[in-house]
Coordinates of N, CA and C in Angstrom, one line a residue:
Chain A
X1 N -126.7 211.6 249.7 CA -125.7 211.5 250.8 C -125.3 210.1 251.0
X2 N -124.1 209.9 250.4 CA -123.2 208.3 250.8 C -123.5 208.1 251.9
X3 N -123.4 206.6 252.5 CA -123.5 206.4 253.9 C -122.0 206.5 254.3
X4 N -121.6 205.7 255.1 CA -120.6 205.5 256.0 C -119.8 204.5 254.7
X5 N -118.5 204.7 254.1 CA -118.0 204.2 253.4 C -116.7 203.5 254.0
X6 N -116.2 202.4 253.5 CA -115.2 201.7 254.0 C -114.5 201.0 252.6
X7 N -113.6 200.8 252.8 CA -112.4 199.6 251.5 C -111.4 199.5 252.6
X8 N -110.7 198.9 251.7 CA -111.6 197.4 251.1 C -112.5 196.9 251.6
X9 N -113.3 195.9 250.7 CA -114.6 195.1 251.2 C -114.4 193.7 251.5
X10 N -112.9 193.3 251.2 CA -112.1 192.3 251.2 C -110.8 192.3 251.5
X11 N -110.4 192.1 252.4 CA -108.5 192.0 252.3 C -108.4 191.0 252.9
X12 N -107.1 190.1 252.0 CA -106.3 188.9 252.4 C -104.8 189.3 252.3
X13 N -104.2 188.8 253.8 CA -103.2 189.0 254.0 C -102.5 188.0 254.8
X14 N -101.3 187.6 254.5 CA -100.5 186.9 254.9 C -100.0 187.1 256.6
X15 N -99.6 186.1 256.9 CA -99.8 186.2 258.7 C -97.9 187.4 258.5
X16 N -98.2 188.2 259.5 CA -96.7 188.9 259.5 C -97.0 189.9 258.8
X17 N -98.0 190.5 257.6 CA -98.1 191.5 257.2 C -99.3 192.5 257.8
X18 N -98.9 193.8 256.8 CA -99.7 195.3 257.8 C -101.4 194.8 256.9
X19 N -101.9 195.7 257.5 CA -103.4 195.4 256.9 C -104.1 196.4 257.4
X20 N -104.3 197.5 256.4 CA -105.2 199.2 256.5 C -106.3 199.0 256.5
X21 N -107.3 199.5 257.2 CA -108.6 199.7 256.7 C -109.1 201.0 256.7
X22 N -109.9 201.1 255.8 CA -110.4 202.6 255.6 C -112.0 203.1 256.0
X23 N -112.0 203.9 256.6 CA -113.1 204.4 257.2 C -113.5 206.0 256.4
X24 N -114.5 206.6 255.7 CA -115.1 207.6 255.4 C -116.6 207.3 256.3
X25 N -116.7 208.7 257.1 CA -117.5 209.0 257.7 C -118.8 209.3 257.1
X26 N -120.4 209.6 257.0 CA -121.1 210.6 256.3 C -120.9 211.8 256.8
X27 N -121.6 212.3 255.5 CA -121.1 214.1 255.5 C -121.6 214.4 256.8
X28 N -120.8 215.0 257.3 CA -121.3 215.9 258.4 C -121.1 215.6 259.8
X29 N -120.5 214.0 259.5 CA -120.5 213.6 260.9 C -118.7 213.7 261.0
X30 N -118.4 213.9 262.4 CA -117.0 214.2 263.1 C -116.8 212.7 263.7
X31 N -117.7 211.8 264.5 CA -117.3 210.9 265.4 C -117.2 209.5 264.7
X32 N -116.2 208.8 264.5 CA -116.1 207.5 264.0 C -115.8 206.4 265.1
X33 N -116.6 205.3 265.2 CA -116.1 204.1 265.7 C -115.9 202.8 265.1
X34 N -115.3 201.9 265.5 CA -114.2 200.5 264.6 C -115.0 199.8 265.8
X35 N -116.1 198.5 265.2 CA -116.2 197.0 265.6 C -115.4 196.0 265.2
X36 N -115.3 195.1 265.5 CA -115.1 194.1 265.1 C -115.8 193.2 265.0
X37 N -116.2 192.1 264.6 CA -117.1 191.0 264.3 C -116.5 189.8 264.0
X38 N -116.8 188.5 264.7 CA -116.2 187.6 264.6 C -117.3 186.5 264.9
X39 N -117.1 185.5 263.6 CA -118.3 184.5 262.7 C -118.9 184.2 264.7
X40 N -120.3 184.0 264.3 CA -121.4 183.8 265.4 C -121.0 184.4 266.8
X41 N -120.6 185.8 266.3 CA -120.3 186.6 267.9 C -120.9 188.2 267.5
X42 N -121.5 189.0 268.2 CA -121.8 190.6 268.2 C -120.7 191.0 267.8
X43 N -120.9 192.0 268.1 CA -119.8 193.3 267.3 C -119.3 193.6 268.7
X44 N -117.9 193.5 268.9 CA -116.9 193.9 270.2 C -116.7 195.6 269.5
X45 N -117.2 196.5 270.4 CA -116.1 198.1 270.2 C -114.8 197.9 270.6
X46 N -114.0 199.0 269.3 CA -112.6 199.1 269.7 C -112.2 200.0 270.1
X47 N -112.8 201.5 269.4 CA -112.1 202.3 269.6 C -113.3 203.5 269.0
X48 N -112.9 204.7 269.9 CA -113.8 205.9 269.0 C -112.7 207.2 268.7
X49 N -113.2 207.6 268.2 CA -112.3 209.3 267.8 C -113.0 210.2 267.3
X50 N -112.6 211.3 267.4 CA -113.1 212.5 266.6 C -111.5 212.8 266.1
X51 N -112.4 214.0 264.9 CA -111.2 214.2 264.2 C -109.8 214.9 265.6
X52 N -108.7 213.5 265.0 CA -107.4 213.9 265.3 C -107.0 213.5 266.4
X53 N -108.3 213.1 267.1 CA -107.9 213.0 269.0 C -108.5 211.2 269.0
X54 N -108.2 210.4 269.7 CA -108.7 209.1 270.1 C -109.4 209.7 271.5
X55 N -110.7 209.3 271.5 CA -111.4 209.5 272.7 C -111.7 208.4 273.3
X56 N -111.7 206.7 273.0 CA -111.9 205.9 273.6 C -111.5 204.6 273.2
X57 N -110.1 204.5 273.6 CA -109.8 202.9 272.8 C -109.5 201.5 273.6
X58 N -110.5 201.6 274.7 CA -110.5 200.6 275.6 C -111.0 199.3 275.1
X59 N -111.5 199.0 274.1 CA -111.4 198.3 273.4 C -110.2 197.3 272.5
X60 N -109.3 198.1 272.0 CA -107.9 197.7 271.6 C -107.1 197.1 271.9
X61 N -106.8 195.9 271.2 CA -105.8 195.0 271.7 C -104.5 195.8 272.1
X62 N -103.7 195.5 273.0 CA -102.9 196.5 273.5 C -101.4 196.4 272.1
X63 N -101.5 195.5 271.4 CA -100.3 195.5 270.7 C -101.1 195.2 269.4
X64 N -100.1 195.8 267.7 CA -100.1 195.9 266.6 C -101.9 196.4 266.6
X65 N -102.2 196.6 267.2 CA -104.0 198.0 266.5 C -103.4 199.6 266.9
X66 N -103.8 199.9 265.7 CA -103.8 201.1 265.9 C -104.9 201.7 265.2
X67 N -105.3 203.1 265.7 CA -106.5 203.7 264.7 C -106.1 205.3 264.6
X68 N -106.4 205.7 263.2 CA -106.0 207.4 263.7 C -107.7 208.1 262.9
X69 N -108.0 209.2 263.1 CA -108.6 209.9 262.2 C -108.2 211.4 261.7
X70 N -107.4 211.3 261.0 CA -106.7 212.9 260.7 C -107.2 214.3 260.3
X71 N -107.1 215.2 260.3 CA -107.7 215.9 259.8 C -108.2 216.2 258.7
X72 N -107.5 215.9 257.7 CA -108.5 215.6 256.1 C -107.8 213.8 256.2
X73 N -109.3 213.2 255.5 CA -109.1 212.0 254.8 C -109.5 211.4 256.2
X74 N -110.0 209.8 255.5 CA -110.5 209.1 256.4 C -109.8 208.2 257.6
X75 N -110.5 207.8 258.2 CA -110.0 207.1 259.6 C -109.6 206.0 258.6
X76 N -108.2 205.1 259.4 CA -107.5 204.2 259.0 C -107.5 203.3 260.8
X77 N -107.7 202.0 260.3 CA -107.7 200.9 261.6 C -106.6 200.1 260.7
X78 N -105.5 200.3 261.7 CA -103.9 199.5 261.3 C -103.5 198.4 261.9
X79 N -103.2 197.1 261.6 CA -103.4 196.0 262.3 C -101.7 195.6 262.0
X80 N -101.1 195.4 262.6 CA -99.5 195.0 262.0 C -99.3 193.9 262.8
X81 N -98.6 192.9 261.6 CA -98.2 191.8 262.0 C -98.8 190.8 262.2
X82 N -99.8 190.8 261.1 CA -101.5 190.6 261.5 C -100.8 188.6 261.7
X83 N -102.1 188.0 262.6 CA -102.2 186.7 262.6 C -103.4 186.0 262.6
X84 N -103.4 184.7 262.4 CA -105.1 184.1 261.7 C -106.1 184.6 262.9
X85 N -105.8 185.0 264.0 CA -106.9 185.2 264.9 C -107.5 186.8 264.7
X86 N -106.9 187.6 263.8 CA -107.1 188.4 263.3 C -108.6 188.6 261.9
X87 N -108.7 187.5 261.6 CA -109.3 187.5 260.9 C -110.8 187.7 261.2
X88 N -111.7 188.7 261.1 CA -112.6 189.4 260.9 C -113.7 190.4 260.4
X89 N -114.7 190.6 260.5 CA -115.3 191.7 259.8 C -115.1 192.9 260.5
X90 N -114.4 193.5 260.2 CA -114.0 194.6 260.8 C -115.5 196.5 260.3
X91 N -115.9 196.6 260.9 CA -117.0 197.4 260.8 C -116.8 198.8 261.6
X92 N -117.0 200.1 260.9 CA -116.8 200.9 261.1 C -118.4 202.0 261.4
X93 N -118.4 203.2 262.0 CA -119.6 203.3 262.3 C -119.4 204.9 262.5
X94 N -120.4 205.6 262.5 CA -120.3 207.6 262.4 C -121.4 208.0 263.2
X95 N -120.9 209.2 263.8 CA -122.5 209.6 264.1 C -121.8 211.2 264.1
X96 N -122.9 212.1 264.3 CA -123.1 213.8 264.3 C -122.1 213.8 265.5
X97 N -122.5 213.6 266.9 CA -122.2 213.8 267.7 C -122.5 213.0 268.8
X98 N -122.0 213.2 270.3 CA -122.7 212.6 271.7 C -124.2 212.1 271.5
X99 N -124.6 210.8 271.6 CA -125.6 210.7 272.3 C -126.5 210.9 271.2
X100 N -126.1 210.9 270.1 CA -127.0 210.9 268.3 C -126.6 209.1 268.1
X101 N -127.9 208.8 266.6 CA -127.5 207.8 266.1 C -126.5 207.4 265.6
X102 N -125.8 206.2 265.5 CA -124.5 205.4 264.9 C -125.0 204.6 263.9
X103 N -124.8 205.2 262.8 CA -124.4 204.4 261.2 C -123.8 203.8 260.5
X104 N -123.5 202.3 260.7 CA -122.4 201.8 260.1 C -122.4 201.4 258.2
X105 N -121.0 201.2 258.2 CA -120.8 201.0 257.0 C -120.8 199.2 256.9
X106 N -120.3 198.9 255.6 CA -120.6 197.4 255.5 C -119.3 196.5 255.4
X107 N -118.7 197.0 256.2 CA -117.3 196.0 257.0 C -116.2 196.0 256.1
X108 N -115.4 196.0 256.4 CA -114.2 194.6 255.5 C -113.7 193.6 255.9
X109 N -114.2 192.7 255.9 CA -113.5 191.5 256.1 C -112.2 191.4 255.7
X110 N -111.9 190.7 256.4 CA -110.2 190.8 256.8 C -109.8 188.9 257.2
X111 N -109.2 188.6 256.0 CA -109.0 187.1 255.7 C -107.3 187.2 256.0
X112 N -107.1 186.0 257.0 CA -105.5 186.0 257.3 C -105.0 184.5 256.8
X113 N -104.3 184.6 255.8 CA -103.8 183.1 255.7 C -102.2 182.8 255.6
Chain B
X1 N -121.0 186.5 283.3 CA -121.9 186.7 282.5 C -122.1 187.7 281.8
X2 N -122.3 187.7 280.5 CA -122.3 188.7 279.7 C -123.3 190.2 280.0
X3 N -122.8 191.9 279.8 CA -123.5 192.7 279.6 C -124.9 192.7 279.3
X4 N -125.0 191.9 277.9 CA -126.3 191.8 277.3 C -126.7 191.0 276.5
X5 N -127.4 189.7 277.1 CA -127.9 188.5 276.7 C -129.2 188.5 275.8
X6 N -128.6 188.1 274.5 CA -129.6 187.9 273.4 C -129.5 186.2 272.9
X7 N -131.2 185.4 272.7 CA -131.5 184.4 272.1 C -130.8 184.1 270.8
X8 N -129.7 183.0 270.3 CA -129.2 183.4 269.2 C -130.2 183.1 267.8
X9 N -130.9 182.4 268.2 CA -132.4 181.6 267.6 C -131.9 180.2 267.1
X10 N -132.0 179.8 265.9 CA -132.6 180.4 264.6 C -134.4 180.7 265.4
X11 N -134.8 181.9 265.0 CA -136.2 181.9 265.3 C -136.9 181.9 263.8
X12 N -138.1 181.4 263.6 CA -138.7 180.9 262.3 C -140.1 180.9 262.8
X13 N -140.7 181.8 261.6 CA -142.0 182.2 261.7 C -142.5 182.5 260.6
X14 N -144.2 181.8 260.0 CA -144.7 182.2 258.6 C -144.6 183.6 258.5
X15 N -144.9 183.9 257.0 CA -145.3 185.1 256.7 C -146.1 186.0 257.5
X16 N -146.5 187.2 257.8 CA -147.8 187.3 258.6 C -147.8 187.2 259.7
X17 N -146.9 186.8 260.6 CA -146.6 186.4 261.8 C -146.1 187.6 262.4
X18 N -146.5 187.9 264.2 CA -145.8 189.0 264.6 C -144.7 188.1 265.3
X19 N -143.9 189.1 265.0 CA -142.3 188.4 265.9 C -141.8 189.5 267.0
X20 N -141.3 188.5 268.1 CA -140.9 189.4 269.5 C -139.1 189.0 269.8
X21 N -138.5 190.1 269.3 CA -137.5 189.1 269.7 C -136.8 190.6 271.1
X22 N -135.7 189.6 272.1 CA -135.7 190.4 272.9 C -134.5 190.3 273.6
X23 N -134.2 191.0 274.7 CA -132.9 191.2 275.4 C -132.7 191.5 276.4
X24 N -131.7 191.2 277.4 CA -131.9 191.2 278.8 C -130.6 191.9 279.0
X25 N -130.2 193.1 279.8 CA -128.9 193.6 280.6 C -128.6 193.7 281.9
X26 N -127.4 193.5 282.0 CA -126.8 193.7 283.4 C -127.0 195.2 284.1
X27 N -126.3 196.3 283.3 CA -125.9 197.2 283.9 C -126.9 198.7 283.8
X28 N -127.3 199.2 284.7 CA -128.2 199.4 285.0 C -128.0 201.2 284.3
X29 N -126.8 201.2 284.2 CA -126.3 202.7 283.1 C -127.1 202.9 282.1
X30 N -127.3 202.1 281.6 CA -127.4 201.9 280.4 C -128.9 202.8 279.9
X31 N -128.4 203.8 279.4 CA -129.9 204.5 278.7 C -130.4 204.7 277.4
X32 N -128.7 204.4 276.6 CA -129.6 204.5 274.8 C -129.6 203.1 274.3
X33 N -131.1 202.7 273.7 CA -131.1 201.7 273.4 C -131.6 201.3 272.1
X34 N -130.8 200.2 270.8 CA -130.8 200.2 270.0 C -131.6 198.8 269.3
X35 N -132.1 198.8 268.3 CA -131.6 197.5 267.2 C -131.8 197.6 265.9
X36 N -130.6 196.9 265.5 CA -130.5 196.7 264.2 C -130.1 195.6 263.6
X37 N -130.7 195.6 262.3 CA -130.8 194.5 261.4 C -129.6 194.2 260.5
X38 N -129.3 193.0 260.3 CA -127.9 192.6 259.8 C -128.2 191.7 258.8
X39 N -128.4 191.8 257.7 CA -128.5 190.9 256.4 C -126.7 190.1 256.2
X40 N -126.7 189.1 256.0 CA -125.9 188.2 255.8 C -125.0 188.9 254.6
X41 N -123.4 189.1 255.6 CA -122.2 189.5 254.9 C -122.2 191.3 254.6
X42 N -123.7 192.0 255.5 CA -123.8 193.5 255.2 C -123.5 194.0 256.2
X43 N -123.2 195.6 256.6 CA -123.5 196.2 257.7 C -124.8 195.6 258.6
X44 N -124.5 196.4 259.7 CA -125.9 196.9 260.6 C -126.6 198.0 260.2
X45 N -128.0 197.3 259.9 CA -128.9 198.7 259.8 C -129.6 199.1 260.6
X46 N -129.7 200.6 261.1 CA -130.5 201.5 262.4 C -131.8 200.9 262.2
X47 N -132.5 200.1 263.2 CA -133.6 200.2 263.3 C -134.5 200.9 263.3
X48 N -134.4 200.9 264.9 CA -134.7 201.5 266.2 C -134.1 202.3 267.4
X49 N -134.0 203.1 267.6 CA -133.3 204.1 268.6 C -134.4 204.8 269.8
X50 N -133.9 204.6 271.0 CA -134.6 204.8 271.7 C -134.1 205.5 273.0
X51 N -134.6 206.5 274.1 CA -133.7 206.8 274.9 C -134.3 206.6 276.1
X52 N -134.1 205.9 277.7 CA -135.0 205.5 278.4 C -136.0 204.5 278.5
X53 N -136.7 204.8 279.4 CA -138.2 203.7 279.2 C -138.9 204.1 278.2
X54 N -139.9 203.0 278.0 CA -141.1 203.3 276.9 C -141.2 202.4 275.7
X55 N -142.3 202.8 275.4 CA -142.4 202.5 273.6 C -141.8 203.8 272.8
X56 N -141.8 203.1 271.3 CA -141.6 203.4 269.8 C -142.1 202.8 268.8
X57 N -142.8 203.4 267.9 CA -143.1 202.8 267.3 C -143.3 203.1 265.6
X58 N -142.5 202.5 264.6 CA -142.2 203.3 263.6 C -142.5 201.7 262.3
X59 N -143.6 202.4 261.7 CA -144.2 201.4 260.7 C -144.5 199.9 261.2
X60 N -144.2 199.3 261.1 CA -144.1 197.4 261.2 C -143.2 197.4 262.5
X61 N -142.2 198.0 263.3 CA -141.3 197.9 264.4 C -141.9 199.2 265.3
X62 N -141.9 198.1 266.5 CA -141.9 198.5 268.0 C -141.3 198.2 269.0
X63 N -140.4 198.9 269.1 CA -139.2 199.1 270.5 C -140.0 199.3 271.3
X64 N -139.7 198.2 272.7 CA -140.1 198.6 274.3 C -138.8 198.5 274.9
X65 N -138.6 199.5 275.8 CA -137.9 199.5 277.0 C -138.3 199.6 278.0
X66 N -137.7 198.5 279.2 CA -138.5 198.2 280.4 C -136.9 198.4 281.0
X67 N -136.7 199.7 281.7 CA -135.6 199.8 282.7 C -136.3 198.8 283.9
X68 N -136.8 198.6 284.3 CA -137.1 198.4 286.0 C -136.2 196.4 285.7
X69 N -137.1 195.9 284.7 CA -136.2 194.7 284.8 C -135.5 194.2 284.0
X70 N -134.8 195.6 283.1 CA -133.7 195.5 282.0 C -133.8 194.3 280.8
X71 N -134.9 195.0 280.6 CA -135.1 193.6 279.2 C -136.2 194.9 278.1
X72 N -134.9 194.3 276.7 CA -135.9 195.6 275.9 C -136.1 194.4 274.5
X73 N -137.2 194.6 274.0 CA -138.2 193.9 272.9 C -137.7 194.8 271.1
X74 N -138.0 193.8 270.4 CA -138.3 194.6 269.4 C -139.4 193.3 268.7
X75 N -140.9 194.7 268.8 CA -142.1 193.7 267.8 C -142.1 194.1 266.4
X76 N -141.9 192.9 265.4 CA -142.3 192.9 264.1 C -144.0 192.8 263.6
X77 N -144.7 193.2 263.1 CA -145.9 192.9 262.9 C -145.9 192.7 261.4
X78 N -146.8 191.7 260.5 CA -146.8 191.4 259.5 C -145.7 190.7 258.6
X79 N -144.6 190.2 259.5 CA -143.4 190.1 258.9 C -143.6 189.1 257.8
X80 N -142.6 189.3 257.1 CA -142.3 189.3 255.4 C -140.6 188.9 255.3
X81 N -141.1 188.1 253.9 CA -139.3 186.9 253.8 C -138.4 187.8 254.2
X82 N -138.7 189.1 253.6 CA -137.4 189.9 253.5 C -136.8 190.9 254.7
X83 N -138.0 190.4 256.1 CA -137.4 190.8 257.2 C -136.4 189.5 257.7
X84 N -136.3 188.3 257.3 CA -135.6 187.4 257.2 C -133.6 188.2 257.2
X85 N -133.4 188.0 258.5 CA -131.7 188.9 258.7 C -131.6 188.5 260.2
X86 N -130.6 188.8 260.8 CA -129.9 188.9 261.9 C -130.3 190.2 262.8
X87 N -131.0 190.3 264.1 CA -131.3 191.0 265.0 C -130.4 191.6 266.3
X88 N -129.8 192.4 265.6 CA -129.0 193.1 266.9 C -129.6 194.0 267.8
X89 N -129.5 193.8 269.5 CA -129.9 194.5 270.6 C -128.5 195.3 270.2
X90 N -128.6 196.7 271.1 CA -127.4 197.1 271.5 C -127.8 198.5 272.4
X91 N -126.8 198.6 273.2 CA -126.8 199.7 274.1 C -125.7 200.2 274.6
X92 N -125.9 201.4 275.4 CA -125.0 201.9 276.0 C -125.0 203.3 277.2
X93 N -124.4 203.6 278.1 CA -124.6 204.3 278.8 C -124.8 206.0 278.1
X94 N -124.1 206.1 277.1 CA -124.3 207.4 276.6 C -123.7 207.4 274.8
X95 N -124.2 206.5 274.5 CA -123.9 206.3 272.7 C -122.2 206.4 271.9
X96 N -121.3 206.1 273.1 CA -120.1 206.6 272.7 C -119.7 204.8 272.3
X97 N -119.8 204.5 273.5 CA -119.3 202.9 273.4 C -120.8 201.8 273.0
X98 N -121.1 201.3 272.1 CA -122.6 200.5 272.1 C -121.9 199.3 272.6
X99 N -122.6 198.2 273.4 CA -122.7 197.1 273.5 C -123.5 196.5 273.1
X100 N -123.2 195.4 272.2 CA -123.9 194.7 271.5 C -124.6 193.3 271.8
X101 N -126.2 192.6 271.8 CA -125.8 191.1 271.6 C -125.9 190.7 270.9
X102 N -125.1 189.4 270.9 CA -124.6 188.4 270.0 C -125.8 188.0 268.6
X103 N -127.1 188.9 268.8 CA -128.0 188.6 267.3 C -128.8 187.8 267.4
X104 N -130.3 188.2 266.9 CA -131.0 186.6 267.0 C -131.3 186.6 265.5
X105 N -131.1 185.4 264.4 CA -131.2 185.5 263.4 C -132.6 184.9 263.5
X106 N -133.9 185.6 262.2 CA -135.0 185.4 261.9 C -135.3 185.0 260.6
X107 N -136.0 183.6 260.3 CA -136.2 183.2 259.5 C -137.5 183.4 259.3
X108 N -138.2 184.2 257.9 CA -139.7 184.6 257.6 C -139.9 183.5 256.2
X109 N -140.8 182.2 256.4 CA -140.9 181.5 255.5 C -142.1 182.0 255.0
X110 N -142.1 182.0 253.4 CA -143.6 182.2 252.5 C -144.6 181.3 253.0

């Protein structure tokens, strides 16, 4: 059983462009969440969803984030117009359900130059 | 003041050594409580999971939770180079949102 899968494990992107990240859940689990991580700081939550619906994205910078989880295929965290303050390990996380354990995957960093 | 105040360290201890490292919270919701291990440039790995007061205790790691004065522990016993990583507390009122602290990184010298 794969864990919690993410790609890229790397992305560099120029300030003003879009910047995808990909989130695959493990088998079985419905609930995905998006941290963020920023050099000598914990992991800030962004956002949670189950499939199709956003159930918590009080976390979210209010402009250029977005996150969806669709019905087939993996959660995507969409940054547009990205700028150097943007630059991060962006970490993604799954669990079965409410109030079960959260398994993350091993980030993408996200380089803005 | 922050939700949940963690020592950033560096904490450094021989081999063999038991290590305590620990955490203190504000908000008194708060009933699932976690920690996990962060190797430099990897994910977080599930430690420990816990729900409430009490102990846990699973091989070499022991989770305490002390609701009364919101400070939860995690003991290493025997520790080894290769527990050498980054120590995340984390919690939450009901596992939807975790709050995290900021990590105490542990150094296990031979």
């Amino acid at each position: 059983n794969a864990g919690v899968m993410q790609n890229p494990r790397h992305l560099v992107r120029r300030r003003g462009q879009e910047a995808r990240l990909r989130c695959s859940p493990m088998k079985g689990h419905s609930h995905v969440y998006w941290y963020r991580q920023l050099p000598e700081e914990g992991l800030k939550f962004m956002v949670y969803l189950q499939k199709e619906n956003i159930i918590d994205e009080s976390g979210m910078p209010k402009e250029r984030f977005s996150a969806e989880f669709p019905k087939e295929g993996p959660s995507i965290l969409r940054i547009q117009q990205v700028v150097r303050g943007d630059s991060a390990a962006y970490f993604c996380a799954s669990s079965s359900g409410v109030n079960t354990e959260a398994f993350f995957g091993q980030g993408t960093r996200l380089t803005v130059v | 003041q922050k939700e949940v105040e963690q020592d950033p360290g560096p904490l450094s201890v021989p081999e063999g050594a038991i290590v305590s490292l620990n955490c203190t919270y504000s908000n008194s919701a708060f009933q699932y409580f976690m920690w996990y291990r962060q190797y430099s440039r990897k994910g977080p790995e599930l430690l420990m999971y816990t729900y409430s007061s009490g102990n846990k205790e699973d091989g070499r790691f022991t989770a305490q939770v002390d609701k009364s004065s919101k400070y939860i522990s995690l003991f290493i016993r025997d520790s080894q180079p290769s527990d050498s990583a980054t120590y995340l507390c984390a919690m939450s009122e009901n596992t939807d949102k975790l709050i995290f602290g900021t990590g105490t990184r542990l150094q296990v010298f031979p």
